[in-house]
XYZ file of C-alpha atoms in Angstrom:
494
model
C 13.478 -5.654 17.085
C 11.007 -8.217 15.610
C 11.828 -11.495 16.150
C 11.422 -14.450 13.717
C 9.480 -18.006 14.990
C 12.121 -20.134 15.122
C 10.015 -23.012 14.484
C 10.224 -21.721 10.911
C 12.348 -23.126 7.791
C 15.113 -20.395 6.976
C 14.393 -17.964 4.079
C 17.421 -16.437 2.223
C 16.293 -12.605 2.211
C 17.328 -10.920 -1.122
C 16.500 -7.785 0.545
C 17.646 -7.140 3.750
C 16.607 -3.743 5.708
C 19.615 -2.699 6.224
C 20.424 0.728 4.044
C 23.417 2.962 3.128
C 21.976 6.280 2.779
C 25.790 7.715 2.139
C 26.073 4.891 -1.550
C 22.643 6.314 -2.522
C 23.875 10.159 -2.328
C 27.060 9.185 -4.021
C 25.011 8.082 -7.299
C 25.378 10.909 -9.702
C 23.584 10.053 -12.623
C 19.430 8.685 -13.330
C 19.121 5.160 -12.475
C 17.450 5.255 -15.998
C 19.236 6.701 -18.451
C 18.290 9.241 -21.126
C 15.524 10.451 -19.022
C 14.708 14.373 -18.765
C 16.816 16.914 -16.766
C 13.635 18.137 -16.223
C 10.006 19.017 -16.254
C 9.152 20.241 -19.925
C 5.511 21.940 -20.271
C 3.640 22.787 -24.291
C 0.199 23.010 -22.849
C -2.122 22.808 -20.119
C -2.742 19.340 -19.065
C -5.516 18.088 -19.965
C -4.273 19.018 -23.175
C -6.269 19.001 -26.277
C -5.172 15.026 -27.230
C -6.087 14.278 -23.814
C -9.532 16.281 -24.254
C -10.264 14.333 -27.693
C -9.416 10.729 -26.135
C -11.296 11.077 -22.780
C -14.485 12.559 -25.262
C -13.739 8.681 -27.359
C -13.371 6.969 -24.253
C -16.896 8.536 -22.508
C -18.597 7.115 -25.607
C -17.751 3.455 -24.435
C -16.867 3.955 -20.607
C -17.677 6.088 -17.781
C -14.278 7.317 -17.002
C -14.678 10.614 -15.854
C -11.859 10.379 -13.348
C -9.223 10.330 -16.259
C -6.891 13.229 -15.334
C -4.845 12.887 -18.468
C -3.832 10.170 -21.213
C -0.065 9.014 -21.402
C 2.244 8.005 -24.233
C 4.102 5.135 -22.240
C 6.207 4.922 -25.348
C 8.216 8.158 -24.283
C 7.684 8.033 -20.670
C 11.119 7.231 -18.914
C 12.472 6.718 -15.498
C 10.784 9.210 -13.302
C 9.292 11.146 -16.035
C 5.179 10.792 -17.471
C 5.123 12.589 -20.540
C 1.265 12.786 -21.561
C -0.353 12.401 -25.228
C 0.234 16.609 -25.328
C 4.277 16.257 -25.351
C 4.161 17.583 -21.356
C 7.025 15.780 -19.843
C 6.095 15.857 -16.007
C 8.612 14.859 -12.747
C 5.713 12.088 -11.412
C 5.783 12.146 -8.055
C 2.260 10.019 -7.710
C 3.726 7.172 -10.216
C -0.278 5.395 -11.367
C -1.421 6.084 -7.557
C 2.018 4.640 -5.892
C 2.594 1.134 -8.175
C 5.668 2.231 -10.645
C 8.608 0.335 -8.515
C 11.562 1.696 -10.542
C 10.201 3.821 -13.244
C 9.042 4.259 -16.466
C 10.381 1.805 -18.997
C 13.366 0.581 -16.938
C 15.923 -1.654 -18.844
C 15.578 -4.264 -16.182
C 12.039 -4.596 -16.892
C 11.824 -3.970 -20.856
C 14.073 -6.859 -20.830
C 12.687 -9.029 -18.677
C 10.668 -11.166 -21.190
C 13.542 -11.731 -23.692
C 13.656 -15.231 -23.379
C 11.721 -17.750 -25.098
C 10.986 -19.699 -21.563
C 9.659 -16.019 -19.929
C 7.641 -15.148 -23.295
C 6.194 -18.725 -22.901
C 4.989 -17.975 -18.835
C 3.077 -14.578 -20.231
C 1.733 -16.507 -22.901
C 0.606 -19.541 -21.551
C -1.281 -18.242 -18.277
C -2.077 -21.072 -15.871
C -4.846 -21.283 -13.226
C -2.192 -21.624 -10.687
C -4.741 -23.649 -8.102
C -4.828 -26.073 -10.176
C -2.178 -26.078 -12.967
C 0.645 -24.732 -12.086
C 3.758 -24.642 -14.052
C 6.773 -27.344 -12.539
C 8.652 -24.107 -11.562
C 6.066 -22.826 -9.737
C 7.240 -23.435 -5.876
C 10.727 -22.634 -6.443
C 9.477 -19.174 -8.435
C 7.751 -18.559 -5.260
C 10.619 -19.024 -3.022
C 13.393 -17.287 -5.112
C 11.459 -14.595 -5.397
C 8.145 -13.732 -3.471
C 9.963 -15.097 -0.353
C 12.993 -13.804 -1.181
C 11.163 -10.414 -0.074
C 8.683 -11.533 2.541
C 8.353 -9.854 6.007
C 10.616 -10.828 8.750
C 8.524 -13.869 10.264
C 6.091 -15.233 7.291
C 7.154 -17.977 5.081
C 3.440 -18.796 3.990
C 1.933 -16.717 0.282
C -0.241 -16.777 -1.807
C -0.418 -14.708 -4.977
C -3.402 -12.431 -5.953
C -4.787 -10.241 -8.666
C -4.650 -6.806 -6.806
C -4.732 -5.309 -3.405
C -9.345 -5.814 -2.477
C -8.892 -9.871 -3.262
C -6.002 -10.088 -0.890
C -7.622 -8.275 1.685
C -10.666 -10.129 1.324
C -9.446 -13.325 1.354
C -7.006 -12.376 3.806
C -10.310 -11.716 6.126
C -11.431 -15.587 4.816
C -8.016 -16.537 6.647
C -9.137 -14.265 9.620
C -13.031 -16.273 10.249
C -11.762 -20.078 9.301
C -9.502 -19.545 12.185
C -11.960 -18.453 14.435
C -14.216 -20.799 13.151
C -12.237 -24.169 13.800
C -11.390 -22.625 17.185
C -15.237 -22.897 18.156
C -15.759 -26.382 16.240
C -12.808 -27.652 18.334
C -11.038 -29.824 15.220
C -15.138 -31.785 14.468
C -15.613 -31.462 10.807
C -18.466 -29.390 9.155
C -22.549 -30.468 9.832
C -24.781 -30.987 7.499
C -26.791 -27.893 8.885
C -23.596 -25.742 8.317
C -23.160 -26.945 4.708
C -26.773 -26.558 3.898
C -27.710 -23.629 5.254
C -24.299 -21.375 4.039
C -25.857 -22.530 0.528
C -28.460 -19.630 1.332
C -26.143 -17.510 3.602
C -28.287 -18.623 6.837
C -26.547 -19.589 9.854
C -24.678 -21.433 11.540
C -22.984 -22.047 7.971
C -23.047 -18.346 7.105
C -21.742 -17.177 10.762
C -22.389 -13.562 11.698
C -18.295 -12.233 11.903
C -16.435 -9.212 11.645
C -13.299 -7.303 10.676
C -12.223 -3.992 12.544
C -10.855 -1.777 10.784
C -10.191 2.262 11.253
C -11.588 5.716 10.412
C -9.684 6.913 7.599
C -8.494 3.835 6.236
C -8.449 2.247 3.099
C -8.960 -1.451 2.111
C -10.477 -1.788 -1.562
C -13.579 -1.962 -3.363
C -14.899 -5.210 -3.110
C -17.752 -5.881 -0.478
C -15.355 -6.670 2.541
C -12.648 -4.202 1.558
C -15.351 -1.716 1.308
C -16.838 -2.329 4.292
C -13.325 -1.705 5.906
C -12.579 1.476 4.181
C -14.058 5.145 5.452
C -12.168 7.519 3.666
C -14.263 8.841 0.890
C -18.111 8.518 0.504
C -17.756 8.265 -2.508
C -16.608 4.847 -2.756
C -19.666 3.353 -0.607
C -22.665 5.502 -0.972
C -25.053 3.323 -2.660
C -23.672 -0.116 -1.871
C -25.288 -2.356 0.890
C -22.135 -3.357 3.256
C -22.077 -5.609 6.482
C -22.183 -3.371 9.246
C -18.879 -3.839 10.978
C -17.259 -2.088 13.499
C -14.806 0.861 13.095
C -12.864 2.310 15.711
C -10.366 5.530 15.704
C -6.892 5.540 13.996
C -4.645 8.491 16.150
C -4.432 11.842 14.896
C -1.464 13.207 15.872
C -0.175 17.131 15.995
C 2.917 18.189 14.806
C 5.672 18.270 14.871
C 5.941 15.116 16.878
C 8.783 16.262 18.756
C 6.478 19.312 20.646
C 3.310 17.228 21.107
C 4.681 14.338 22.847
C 2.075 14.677 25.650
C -0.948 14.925 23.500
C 0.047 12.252 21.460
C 0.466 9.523 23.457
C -2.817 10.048 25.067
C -3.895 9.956 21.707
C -2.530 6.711 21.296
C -3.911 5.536 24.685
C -7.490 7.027 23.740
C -7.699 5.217 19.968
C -6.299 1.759 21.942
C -8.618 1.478 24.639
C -11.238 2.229 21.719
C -10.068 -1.027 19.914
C -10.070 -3.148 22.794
C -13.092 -1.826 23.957
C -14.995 -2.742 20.164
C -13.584 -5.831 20.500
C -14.163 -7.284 23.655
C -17.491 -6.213 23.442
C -18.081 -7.812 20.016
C -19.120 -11.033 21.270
C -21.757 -9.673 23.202
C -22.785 -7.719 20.335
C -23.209 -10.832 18.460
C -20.784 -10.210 15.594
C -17.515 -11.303 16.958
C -14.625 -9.657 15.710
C -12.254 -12.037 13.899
C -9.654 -9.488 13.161
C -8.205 -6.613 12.972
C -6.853 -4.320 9.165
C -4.857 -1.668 9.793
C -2.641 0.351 7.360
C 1.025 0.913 8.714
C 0.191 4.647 7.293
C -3.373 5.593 6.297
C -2.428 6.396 2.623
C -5.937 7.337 1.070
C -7.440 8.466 3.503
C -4.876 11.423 4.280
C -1.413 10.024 5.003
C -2.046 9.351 8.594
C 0.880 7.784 10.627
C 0.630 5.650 13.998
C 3.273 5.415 16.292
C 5.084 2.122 16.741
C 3.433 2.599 20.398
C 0.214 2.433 18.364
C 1.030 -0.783 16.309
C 2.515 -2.447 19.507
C -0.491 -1.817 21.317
C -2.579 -3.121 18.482
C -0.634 -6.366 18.332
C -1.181 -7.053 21.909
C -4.844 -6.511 22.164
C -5.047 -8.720 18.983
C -2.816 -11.013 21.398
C -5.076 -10.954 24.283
C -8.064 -11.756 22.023
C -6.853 -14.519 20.282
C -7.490 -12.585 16.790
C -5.787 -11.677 13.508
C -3.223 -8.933 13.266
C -3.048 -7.746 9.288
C -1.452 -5.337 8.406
C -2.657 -3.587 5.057
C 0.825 -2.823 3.027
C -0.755 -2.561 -0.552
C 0.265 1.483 -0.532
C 3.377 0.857 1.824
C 5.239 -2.154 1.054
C 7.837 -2.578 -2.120
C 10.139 -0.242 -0.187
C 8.921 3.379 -0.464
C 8.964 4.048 3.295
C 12.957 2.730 3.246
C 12.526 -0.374 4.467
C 11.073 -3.204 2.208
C 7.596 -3.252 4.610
C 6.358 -0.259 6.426
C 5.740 -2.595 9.679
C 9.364 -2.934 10.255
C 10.047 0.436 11.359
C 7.665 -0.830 14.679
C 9.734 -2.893 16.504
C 6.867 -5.356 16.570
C 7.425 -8.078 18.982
C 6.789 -10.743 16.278
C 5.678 -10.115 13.129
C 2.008 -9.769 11.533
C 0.062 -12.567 11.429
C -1.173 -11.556 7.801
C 0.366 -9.258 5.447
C -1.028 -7.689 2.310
C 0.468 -6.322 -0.596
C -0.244 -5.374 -4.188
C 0.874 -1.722 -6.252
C 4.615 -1.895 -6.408
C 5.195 -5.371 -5.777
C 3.510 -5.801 -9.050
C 0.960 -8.762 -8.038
C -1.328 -8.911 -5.056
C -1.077 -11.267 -2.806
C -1.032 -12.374 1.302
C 2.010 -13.331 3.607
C 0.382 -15.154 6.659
C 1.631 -17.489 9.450
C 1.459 -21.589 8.868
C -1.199 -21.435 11.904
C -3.705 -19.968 9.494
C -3.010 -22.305 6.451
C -7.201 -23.387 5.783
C -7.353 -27.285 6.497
C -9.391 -27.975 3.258
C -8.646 -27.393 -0.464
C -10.325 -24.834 -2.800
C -11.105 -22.002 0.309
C -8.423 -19.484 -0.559
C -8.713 -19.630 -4.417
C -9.752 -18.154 -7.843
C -9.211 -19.110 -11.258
C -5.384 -17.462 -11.824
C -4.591 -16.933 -8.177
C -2.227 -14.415 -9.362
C 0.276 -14.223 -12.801
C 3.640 -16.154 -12.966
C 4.281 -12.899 -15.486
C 4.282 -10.798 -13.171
C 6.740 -12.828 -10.885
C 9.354 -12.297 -13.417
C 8.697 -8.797 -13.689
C 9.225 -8.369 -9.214
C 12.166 -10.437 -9.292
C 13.819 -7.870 -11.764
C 12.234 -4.928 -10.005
C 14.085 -7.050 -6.292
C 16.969 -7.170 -8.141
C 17.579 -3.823 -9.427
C 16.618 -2.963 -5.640
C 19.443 -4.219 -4.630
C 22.039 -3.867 -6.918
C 21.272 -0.051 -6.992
C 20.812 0.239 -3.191
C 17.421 1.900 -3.586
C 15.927 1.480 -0.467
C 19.217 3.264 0.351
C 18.336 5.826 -2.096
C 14.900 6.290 -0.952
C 16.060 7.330 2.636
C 18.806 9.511 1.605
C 16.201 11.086 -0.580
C 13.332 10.898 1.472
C 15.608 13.233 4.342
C 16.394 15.866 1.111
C 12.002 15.892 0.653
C 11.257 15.934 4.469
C 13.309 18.404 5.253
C 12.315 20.695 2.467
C 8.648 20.477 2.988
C 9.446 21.393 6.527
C 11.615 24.695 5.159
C 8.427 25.175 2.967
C 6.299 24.959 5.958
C 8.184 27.197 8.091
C 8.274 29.898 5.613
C 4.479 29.562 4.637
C 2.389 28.725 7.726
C -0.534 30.278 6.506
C -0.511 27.744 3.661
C 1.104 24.574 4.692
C 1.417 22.779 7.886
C 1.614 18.892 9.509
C 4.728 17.898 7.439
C 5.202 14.016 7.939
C 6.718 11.257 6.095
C 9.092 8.069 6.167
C 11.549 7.731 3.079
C 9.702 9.321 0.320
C 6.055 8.370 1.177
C 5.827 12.053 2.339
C 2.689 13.867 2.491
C 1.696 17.820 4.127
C -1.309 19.930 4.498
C -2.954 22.941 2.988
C -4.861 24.797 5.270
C -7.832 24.116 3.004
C -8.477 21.220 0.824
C -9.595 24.008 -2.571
C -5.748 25.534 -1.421
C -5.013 21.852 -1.751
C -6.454 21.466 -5.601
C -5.102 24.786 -6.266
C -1.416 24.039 -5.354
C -1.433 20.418 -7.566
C -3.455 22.077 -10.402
C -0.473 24.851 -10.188
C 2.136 22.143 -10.075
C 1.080 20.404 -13.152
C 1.145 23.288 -15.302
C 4.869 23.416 -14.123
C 5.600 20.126 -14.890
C 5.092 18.459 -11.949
C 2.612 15.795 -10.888
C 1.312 15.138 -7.678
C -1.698 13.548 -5.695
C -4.121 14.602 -2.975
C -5.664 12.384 -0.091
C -7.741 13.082 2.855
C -9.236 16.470 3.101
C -6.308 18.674 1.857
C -2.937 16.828 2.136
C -0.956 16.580 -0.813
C 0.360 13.403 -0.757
C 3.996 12.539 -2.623
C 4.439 8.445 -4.195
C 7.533 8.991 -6.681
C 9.856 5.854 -7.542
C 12.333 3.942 -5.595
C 14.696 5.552 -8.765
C 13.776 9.186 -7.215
C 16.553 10.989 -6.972
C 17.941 14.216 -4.516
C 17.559 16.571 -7.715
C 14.391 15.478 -8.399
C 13.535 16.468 -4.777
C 14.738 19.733 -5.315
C 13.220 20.188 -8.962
C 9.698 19.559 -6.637
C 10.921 21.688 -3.914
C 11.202 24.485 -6.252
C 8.681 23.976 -8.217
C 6.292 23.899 -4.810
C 8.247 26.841 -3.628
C 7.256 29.038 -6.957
C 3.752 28.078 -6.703
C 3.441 28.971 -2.803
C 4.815 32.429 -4.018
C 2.030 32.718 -6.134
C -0.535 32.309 -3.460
């Protein structure tokens, strides 16, 4: 199990890991009530209101990967219902960052009060002016969630900004390591003022084929999933290094895949050992605990180990990339947890269903001098009091509970789905219901979620043809069959 520094304060957990599958099945009714018993389809989606907004929009924005518009005014609980009157089961929920649902109670009340109206309204720059209930905010609730071992965060704006400053974290440490505690030179402060060295240093992240990090210049330069997202963008030319790809089922490739896992490691530690002599050290290392955009790749907790101790051996950064993961969709609050880590992270990112962005990091990395992990809001005191209702109705419903139980109803289905249709479907993989499988070919892939849609259910792709599932913590066993079904009737179709 991981084990916590004990050199660090105590932190009341609201959430603990610990889940009751059996309470979760036993809940017979929506978390949210008055949503639909089901999918309910008038048109084709895009409709024609969709159609006529996206042709407004284009006039103003270049938008053109608008799938559909939504009336968020009739959306409820796990249901999207689009401008058209389609009421769809979404099992993508705004690319995995709808915690509990569509207009939950918790959260539609959550700014009731005059003090809460008065945090939306009066948005501080929280570097600098923060509110007098700003620390304890922080501790009731941000920490009140934080991974097993981290007692240091800081909030951001979304998931790239946390990753990139998270890298910030990654250099300044290996930075004062070299200066050995001297302060800056007045070489170093001049010449970063035209990104020369030694101010400007020449440092690196790894990161991983198929992995996803953002779309600012750092987090780009650390994602490879899609061309798409870098083609035409000048990037530092850092080092990237093989994430296993593992055959399935696990249970009949045991072999293969932990020489997979031996391969990919001595990869790493070969990239970064090297690094030095390449002259662009590697600071750190981003890894995702399951590579979400880029195809819903899993590592083994062999993998993550191994990770942690070549990070160990080097003296550098372990972060671990929960934007997609964490909030609880995998069962557990963080992905990492399921890895038996030896101690936890040194950095972890979040963003998406947390609601905020933001970094949990060790006290060892905390930057000596003030105004190097900032921006002008450093993240929304609003949106604290929307997570610490979402953390609360987690665990006064027991949904991590209820996304296990569920998550074994959708697992085992989309294995009964691929068993019956192996020319269609195959490498079924998934913890609680951050499930994903293949199509043999990513157009079978389109085909199948176009097909889905039109019945009322909405799903998302990733990689080359998985189709990759991201409903609610609020997802239910009947919604997993309602999918099920709905998948089944479109596989007959074929």
């Amino acid at each position: 199990m991981m084990k916590l520094r004990g050199d660090m304060p105590k932190i009341q957990r609201l959430l603990s890991t610990a889940t009751s599958p059996a309470k979760a099945t036993s809940q017979s009714k929506p978390y949210v009530v008055g949503e639909p018993s089901g999918p309910t389809m008038k048109c084709e989606v895009p409709g024609p209101q969709s159609k006529s907004l996206l042709a407004d929009l284009s006039k103003i924005q270049s938008m053109d990967s608008v799938h559909f518009f939504a009336d968020y005014d009739k959306s409820l609980g796990n249901y999207i219902v689009d401008v058209d009157g389609n009421e769809m089961l979404d099992m993508f929920t705004q690319i995995s960052s709808v915690p509990i649902g569509y207009n939950h109670p918790a959260l539609l009340s959550a700014f009731d009060s005059p003090s809460a109206m008065r945090v939306l309204v009066n948005r501080p720059a929280l570097g600098v002016y923060p509110g007098a209930d700003w620390a304890q905010k922080l501790r009731d609730v941000m920490l009140s969630a934080a991974p097993p071992g981290l007692d240091q965060v800081t909030t951001m704006m979304c998931g790239s900004c946390s990753n990139e400053n998270a890298f910030k974290l990654m250099h300044f440490k290996y930075m004062e390591k070299l200066r050995e505690g001297r302060t800056f030179t007045a070489e170093e402060m001049e010449s970063c003022m035209i990104n020369q060295a030694p101010g400007t240093p020449n440092l690196s992240v790894l990161s991983f084929h198929g992995g996803f990090h953002g779309r600012t210049i750092a987090s780009l330069a650390c994602t490879h999933s899609k061309y798409i997202h870098k083609i035409d963008v000048p990037l530092p030319n850092w080092p990237v290094s093989d994430f296993p790809r593992y055959k399935y089922p696990l249970e009949e490739n045991i072999r293969e895949n932990e020489e997979e896992d031996n391969r990919c490691l001595a990869l790493a530690e070969e990239a970064i050992a090297n690094s030095g002599n390449n002259g662009c050290p590697i600071t750190g290392v981003i890894v995702e605990p399951i590579q979400a955009e880029g195809g819903d790749h899993h590592g083994s907790n062999k993998w993550f180990q191994g990770l942690q101790q070549i990070c160990k051996k080097y003296d550098i950064v372990y972060l671990i990339d929960e934007v997609q993961t964490g909030g609880g969709p995998t069962g557990k609050m963080w992905c990492h947890e399921w890895f038996d880590l030896e101690d936890s992270p040194d950095i972890v990112t979040f963003s998406k269903k947390m609601l905020t962005g933001g970094l949990y990091h060790k006290p060892e990395l905390r930057p000596k001098q003030p105004w190097r992990i900032f921006n002008t809001w450093v993240g929304d005191p609003g949106k604290l009091i929307l997570l610490d209702a979402v953390l609360k109705t987690i665990k006064k419903d027991d949904l991590l509970g209820n996304t296990l139980a569920t998550g074994d109803i959708l697992l085992s289905g989309l294995k009964d789905l691929e068993s019956r249709f192996p020319q269609y479907l195959k490498n079924t993989r998934g913890r609680g219901t951050f499930c994903a499988i293949d199509c043999d070919t990513g157009a079978r892939r389109d085909d199948v979620l176009a097909k889905l849609r039109s019945l009322g259910v909405h799903a998302g792709g990733c990689g080359e043809a998985a189709i990759r599932l991201r409903p609610a913590l609020i997802f239910q066993p009947w919604h997993a069959h309602i999918f099920l079904q709905k998948l089944e009737d479109v596989l007959l179709a074929q």
